[in-house]
Short mmCIF file of C-alpha atoms in Angstrom, two decimals:
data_model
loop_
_atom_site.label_atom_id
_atom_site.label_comp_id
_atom_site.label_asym_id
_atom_site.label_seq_id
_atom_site.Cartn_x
_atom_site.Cartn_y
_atom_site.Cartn_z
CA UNK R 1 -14.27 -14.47 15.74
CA UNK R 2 -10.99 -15.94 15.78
CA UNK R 3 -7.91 -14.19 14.25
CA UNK R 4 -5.53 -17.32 14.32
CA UNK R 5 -3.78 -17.83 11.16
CA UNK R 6 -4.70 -21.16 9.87
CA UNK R 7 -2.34 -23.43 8.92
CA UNK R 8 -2.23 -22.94 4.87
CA UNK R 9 -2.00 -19.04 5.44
CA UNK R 10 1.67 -19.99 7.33
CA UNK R 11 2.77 -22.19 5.12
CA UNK R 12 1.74 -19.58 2.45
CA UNK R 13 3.51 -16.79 4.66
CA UNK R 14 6.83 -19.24 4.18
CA UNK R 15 6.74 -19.67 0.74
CA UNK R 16 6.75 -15.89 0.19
CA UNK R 17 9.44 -15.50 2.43
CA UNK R 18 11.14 -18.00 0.39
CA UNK R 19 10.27 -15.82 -2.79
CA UNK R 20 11.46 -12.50 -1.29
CA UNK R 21 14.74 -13.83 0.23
CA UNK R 22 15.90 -15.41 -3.01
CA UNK R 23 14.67 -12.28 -5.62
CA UNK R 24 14.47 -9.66 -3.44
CA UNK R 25 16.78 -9.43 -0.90
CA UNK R 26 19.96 -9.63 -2.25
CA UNK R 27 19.23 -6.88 -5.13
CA UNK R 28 17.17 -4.40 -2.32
CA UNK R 29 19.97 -2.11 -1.13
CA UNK R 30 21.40 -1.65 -4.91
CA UNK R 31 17.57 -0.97 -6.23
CA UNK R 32 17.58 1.57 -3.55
CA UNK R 33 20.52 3.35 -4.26
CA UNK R 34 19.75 3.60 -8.37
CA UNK R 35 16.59 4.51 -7.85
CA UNK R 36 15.24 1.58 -10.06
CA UNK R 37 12.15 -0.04 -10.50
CA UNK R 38 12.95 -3.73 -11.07
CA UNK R 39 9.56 -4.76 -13.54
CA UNK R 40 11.23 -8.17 -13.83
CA UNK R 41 10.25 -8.80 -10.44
CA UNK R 42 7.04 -7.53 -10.77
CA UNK R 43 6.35 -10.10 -13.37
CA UNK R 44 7.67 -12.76 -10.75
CA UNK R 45 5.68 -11.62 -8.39
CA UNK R 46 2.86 -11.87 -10.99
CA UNK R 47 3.95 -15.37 -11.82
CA UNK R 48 3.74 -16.19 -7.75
CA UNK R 49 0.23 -15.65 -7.78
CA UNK R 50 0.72 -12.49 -5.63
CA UNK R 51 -1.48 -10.10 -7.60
CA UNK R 52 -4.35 -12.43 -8.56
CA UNK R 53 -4.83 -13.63 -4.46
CA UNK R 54 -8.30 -11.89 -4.48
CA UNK R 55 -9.40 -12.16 -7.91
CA UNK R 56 -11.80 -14.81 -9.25
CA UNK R 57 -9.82 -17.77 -11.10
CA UNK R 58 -11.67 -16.69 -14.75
CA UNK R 59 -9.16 -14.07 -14.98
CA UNK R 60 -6.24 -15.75 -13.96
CA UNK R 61 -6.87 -15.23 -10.12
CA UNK R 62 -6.88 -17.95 -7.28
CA UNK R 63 -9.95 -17.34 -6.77
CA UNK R 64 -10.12 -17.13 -2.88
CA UNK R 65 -13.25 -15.63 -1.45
CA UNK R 66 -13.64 -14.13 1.80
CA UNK R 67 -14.12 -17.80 3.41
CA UNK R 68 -11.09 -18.73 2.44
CA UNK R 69 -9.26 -15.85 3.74
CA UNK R 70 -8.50 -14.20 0.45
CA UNK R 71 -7.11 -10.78 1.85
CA UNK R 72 -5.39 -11.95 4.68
CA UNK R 73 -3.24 -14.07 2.43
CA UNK R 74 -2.68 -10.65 0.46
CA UNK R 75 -1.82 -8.88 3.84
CA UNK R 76 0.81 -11.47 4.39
CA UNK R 77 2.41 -11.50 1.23
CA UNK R 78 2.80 -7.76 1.90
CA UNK R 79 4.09 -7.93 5.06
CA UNK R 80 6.83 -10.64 3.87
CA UNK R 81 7.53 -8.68 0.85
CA UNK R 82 7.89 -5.42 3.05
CA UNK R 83 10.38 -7.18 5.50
CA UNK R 84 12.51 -7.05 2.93
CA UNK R 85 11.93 -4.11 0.94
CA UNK R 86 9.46 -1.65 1.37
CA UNK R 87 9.33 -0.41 -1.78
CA UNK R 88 8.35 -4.04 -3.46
CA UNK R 89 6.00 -4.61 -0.50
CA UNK R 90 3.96 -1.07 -2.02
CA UNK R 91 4.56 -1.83 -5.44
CA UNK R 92 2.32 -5.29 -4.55
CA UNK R 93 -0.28 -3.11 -2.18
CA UNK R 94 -0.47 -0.86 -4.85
CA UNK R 95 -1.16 -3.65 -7.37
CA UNK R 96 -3.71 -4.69 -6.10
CA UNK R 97 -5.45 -2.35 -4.08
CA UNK R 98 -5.35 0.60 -6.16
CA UNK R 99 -5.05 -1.25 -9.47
CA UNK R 100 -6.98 -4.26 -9.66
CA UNK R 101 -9.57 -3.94 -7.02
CA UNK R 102 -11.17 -0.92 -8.31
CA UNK R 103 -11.55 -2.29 -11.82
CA UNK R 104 -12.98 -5.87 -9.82
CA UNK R 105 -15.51 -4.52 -7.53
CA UNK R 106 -16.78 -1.52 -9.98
CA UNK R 107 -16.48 -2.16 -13.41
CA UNK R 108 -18.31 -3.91 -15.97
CA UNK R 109 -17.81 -7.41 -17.41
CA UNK R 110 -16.45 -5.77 -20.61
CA UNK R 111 -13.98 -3.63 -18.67
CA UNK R 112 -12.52 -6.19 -16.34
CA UNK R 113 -12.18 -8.87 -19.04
CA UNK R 114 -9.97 -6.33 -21.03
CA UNK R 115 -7.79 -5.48 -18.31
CA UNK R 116 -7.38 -7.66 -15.26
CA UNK R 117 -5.89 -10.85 -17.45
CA UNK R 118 -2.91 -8.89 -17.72
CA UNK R 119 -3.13 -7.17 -14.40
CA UNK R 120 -3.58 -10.57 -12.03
CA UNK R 121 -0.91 -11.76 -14.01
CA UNK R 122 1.28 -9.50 -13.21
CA UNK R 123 2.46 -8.50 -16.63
CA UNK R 124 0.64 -4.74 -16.24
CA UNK R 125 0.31 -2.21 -13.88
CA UNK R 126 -2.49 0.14 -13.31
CA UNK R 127 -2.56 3.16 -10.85
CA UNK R 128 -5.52 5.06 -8.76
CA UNK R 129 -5.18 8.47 -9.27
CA UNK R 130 -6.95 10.14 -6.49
CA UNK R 131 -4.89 12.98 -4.67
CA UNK R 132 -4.17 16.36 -6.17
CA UNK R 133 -1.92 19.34 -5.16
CA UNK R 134 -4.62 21.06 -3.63
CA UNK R 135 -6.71 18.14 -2.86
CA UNK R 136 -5.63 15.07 -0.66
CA UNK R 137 -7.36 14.40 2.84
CA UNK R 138 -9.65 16.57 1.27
CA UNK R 139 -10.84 14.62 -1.88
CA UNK R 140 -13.98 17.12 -1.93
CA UNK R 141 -11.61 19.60 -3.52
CA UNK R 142 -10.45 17.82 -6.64
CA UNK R 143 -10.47 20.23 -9.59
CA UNK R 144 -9.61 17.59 -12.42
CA UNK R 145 -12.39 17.51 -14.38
CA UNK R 146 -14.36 15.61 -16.77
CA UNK R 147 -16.75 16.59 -19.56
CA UNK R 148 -18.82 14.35 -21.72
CA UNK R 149 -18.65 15.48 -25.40
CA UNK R 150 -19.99 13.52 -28.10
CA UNK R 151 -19.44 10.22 -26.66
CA UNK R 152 -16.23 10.74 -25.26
CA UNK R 153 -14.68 11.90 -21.23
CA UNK R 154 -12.84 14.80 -22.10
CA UNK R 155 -10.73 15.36 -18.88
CA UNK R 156 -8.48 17.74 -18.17
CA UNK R 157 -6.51 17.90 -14.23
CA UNK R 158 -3.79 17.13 -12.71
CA UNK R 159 -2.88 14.52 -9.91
CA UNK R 160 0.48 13.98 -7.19
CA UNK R 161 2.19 11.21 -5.82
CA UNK R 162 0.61 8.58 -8.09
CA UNK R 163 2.06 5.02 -7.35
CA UNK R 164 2.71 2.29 -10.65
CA UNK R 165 1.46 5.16 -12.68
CA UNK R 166 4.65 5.74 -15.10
CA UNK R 167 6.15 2.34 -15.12
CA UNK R 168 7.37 0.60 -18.57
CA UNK R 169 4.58 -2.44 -17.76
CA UNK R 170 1.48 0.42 -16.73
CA UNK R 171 -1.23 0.03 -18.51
CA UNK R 172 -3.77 2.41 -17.00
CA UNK R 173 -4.79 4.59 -14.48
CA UNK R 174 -8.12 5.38 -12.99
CA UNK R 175 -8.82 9.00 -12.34
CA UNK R 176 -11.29 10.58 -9.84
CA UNK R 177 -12.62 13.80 -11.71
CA UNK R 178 -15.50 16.21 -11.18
CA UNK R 179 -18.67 15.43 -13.96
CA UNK R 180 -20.97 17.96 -12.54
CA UNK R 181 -22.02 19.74 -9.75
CA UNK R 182 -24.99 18.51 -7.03
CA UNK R 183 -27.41 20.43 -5.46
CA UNK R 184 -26.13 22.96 -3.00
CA UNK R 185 -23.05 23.36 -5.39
CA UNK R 186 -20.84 20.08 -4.29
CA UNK R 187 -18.98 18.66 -6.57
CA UNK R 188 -20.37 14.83 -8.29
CA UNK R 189 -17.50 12.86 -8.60
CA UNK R 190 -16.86 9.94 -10.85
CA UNK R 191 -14.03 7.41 -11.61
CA UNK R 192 -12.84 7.10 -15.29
CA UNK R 193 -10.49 4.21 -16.81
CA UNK R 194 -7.62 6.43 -18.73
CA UNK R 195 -5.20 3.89 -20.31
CA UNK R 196 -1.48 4.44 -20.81
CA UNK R 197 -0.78 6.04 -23.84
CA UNK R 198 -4.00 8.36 -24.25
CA UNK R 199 -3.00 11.38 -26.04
CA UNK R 200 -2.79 14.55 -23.65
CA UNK R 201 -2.27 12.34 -20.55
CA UNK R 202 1.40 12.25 -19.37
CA UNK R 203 3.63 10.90 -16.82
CA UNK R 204 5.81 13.32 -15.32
CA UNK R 205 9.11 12.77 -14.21
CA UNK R 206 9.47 10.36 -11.15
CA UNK R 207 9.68 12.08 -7.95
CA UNK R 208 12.96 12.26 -5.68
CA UNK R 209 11.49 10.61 -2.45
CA UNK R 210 13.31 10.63 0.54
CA UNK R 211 12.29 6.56 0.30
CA UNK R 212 10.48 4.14 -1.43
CA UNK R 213 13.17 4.86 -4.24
CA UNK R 214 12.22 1.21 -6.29
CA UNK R 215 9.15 2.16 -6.57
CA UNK R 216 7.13 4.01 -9.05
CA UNK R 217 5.72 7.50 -8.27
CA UNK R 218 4.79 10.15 -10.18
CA UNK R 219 2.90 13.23 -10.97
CA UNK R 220 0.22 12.66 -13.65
CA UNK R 221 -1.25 15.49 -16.00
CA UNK R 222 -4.33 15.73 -18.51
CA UNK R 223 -4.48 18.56 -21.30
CA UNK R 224 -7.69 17.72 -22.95
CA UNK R 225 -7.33 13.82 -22.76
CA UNK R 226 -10.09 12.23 -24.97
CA UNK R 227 -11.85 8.40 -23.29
CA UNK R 228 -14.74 6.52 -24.42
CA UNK R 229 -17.90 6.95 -22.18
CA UNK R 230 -17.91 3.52 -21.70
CA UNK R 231 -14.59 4.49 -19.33
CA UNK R 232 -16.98 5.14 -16.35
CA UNK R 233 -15.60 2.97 -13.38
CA UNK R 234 -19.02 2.00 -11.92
CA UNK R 235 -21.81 4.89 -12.00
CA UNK R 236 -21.68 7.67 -12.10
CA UNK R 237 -21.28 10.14 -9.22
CA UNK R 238 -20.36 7.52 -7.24
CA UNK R 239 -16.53 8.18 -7.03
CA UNK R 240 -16.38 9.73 -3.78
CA UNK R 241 -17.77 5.96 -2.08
CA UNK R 242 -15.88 3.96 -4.44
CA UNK R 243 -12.55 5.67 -3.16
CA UNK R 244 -14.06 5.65 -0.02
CA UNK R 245 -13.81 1.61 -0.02
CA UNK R 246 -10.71 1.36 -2.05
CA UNK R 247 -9.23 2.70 1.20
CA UNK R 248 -11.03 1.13 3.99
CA UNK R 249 -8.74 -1.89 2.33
CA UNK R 250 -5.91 0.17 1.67
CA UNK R 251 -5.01 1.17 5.27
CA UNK R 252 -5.44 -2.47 6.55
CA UNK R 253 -2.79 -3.27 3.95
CA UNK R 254 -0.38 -0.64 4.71
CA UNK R 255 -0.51 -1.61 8.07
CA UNK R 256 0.92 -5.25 6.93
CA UNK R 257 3.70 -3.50 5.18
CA UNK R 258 4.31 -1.41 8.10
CA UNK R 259 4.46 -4.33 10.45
CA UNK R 260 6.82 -6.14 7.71
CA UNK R 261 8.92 -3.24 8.68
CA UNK R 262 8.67 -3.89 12.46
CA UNK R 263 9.76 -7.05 11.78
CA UNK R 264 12.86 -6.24 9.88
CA UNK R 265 14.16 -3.60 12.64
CA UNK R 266 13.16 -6.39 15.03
CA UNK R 267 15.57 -8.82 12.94
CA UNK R 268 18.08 -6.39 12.49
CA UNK R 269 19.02 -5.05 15.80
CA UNK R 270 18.54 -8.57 17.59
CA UNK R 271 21.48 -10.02 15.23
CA UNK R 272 23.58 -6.84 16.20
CA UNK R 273 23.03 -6.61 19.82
CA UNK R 274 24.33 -10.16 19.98
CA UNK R 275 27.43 -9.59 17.73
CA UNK R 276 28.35 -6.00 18.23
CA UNK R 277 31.09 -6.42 21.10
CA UNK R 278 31.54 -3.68 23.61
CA UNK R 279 33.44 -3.69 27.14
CA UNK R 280 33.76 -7.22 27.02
CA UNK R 281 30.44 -8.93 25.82
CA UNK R 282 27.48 -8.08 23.87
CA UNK R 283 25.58 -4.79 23.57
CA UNK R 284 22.82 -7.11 23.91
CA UNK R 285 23.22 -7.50 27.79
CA UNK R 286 23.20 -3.87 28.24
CA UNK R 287 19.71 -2.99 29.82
CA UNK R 288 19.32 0.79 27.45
CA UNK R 289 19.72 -1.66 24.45
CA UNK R 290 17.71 -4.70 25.41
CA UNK R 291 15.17 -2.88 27.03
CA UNK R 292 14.46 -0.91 23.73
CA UNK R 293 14.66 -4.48 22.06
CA UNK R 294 11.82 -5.81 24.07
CA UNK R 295 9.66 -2.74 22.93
CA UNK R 296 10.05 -3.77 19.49
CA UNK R 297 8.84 -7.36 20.30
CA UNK R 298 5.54 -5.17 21.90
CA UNK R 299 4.94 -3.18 19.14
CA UNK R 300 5.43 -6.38 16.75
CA UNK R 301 2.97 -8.39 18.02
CA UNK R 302 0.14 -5.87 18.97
CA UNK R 303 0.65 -4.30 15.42
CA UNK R 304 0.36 -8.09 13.60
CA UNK R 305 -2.95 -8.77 15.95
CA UNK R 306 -4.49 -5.28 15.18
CA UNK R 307 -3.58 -5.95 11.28
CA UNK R 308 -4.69 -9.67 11.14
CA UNK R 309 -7.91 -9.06 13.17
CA UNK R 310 -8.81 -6.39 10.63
CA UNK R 311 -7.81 -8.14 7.80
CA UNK R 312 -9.91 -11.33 9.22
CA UNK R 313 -12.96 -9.18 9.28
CA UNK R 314 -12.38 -7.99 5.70
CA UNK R 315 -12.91 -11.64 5.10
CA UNK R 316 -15.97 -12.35 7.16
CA UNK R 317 -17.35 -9.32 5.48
CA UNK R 318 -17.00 -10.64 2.12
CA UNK R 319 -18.60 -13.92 3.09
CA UNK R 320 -21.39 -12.81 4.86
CA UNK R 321 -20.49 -13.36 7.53
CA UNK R 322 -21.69 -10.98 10.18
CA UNK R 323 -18.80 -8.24 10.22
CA UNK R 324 -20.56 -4.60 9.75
CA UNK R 325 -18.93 -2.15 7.39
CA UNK R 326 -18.76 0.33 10.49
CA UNK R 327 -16.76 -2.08 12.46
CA UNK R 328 -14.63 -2.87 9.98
CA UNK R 329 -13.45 1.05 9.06
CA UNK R 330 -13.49 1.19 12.98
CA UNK R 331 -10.44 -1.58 13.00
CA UNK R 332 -8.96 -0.90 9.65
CA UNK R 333 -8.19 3.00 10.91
CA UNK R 334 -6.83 1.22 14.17
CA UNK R 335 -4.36 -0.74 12.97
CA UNK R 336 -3.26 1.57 10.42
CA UNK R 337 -2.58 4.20 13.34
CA UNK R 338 -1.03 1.63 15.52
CA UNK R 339 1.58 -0.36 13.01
CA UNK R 340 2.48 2.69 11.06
CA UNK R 341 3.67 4.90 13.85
CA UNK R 342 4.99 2.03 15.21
CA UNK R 343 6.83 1.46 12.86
CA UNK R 344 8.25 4.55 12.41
CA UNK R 345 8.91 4.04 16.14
CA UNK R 346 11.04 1.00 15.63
CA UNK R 347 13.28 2.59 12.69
CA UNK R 348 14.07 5.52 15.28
CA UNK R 349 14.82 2.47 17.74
CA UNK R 350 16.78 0.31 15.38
CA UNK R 351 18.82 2.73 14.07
CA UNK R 352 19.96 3.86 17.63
CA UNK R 353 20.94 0.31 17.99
CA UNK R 354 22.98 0.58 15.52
CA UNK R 355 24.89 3.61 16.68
CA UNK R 356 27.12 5.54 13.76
CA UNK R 357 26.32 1.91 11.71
CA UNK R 358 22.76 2.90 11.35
CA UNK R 359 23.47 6.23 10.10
CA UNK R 360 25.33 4.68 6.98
CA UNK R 361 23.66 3.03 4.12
CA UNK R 362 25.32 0.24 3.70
CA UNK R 363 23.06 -1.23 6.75
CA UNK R 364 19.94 -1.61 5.88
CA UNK R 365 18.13 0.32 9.16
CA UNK R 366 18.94 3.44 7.35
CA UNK R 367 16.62 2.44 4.62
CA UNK R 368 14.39 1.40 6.71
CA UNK R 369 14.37 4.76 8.37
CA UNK R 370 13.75 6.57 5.76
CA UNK R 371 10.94 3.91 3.81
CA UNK R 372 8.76 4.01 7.16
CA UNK R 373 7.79 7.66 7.36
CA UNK R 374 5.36 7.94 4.21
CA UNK R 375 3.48 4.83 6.19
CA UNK R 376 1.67 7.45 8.82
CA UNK R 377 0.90 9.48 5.57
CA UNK R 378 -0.41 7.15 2.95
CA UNK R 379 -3.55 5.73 2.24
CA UNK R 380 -4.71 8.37 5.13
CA UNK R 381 -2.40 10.30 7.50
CA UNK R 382 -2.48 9.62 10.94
CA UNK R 383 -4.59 12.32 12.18
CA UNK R 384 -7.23 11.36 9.28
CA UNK R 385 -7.37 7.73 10.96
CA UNK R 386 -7.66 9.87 14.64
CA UNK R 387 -10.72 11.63 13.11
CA UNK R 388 -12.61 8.23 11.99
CA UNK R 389 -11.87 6.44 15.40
CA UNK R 390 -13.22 9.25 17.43
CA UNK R 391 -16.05 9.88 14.49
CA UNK R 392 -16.57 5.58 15.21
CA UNK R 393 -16.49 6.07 18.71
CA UNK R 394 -20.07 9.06 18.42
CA UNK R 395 -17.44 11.74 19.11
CA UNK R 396 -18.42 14.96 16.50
CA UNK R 397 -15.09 15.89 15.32
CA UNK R 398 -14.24 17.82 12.62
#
């Protein structure tokens, strides 16, 4: 296979970058600093076509299939949109990832055609409530449950660090809860649509994150929250595999917002190093600050082949066109690893450039610095994606 971008996913690269410099940029820092979740934006970003990349065109989408490179165009949107912002380039992951694509690939004609319009387009928000207090890595643990009364998902549970779930434009969130117990006492696990509004579920107040301050986190809660049956994401029992996927897709996107943030350090401390005056000349022609330079250029370009060669099999998977499921986990978890420590790597770096600059927040490597640490932890910590690699490799690790 060949992992060259073609030349319609750069000229759709540059016409994101185009969109993020003009609405994004400028506003990034004071977003950051209030704490506020532009939904405006959103919308624009809906309007862009940025949410509907991988969704079929009768329900608003653009309709591009694996052949035509459908989530690599998503991967670079995020990476552009991260370069900027982090915060805006998860809100769009998020979209997408954990809002629309569960609802595409699992649910039924009925469910999709009531909620992805509004979702491609941008106009609503839906989040994937998966992790727990006492259950994250370990999803086998969840303790929300489900019971089906008289026609109705009575659920009651709690979940953490839920993103789009509490915004003014979310319209849903879909929950992983136990519905009964398998043989040998594990727990079945299903996924159920709860939309926005459903008496006893709740939105609790927005977390104070050491980043990603524009976007929207929170900690959800169910006291007896009453669904239709016919809220079942997909079958059920089958929540456990369907989260499963959602992240094998996931980590390959975080890993194009983390090298969005390579890029931006990258940016950053070349334009300093060659203004920043020193002794005479630039700090640029010092060796102990070009030399760490040059590593970001490394890291840059393995993490954007790692990320674009997964996200290039993603395709080829979806159009049949060779790429195994096992190999693709194998390279998602790979380039997750790789860009996200990497980038947290080239914050560290950038904000040394920077000296007693980068420690202020009026530059924007201090945001950066503290947006790229929840990369090694999201959609899979680090030593989760060291446990499938080794697990892909035959090794028996626990």
């Amino acid at each position: 296979m060949s992992f060259e971008l073609s030349p319609e996913h750069e000229q759709f690269r540059r016409s994101v970058r185009d969109f993020a410099q003009a609405e994004i940029a400028p506003h990034a820092a004071q977003w950051d600093r209030d704490h506020h979740f532009p939904t405006d934006v959103v919308k624009k970003m809906g309007a862009l076509g940025l949410m509907g990349l991988t969704a079929p065109e009768q329900y608003g989408g653009a309709g591009l299939a694996g052949e035509d490179g459908g989530f690599t165009s998503l991967c670079l949107a995020i990476e552009e949109i991260g370069r900027v912002d982090q915060s805006m380039g998860i809100t769009l992951e998020a979209a997408v990832g954990l809002g629309i694509n569960p609802i595409l690939t699992f649910g039924t004609d009925a469910q999709k055609e009531e909620h992805l319009p509004a979702l491609v387009a941008g106009e609503q928000l839906a989040g994937f409530g998966l992790t727990e207090p006492g259950a994250g890595s370990d999803a086998g643990a969840t303790k929300t449950k489900a019971v089906l009364s008289d026609g109705e998902w009575v659920v009651n549970g709690a979940k953490q660090f839920i993103t789009n779930s509490g915004s003014s434009i979310t319209s849903l969130v879909t929950v992983t809860a136990r519905t009964g117990d398998r043989d040998g006492g594990r727990p079945e696990l299903s996924t159920i649509i709860i939309p926005s509004g459903t008496p006893g579920f709740t939105a609790e107040k927005p977390y104070d994150k050491l980043g990603w301050h524009a976007s929207d986190t929170h900690p959800l809660s169910f006291e007896d929250c009453r669904v239709p049956e016919a809220n079942l994401l997909g079958e059920r029992g089958r929540g456990y595999a369907q989260f499963l996927s959602t992240l094998d897709d996931g980590r390959v996107a975080i890993a194009a917002l983390a090298v969005g943030c390579i890029q931006a350090c990258l940016d950053l401390s070349l334009e300093y190093s060659l203004d920043r005056q020193t002794f005479g000349g630039p700090i640029g022609r010092k060796q102990g600050v070009a030399f760490q330079i040059s590593d970001l250029q490394v890291m840059l370009d393995a993490s954007r082949l790692l990320t674009y060669k997964a996200a290039a099999m993603k395709d080829a998977m979806d159009a049949g066109a060779g790429v195994s499921m096992k190999d693709f986990k194998q390279a998602a978890a790979v380039a997750k690893l790789y860009s996200t420590e990497s980038a947290v790597t080239a914050t560290r770096i950038a904000t040394q450039v920077f000296g007693g600059y980068g420690f202020m927040e009026e530059y924007p490597v201090a945001r950066f610095y503290r947006d790229a640490k929840v990369l090694e932890i999201g959609e899979g910590t680090s030593e989760v994606q060291r446990m499938l690699i080794a697990r892909g490799l035959g090794l028996p690790v626990e």
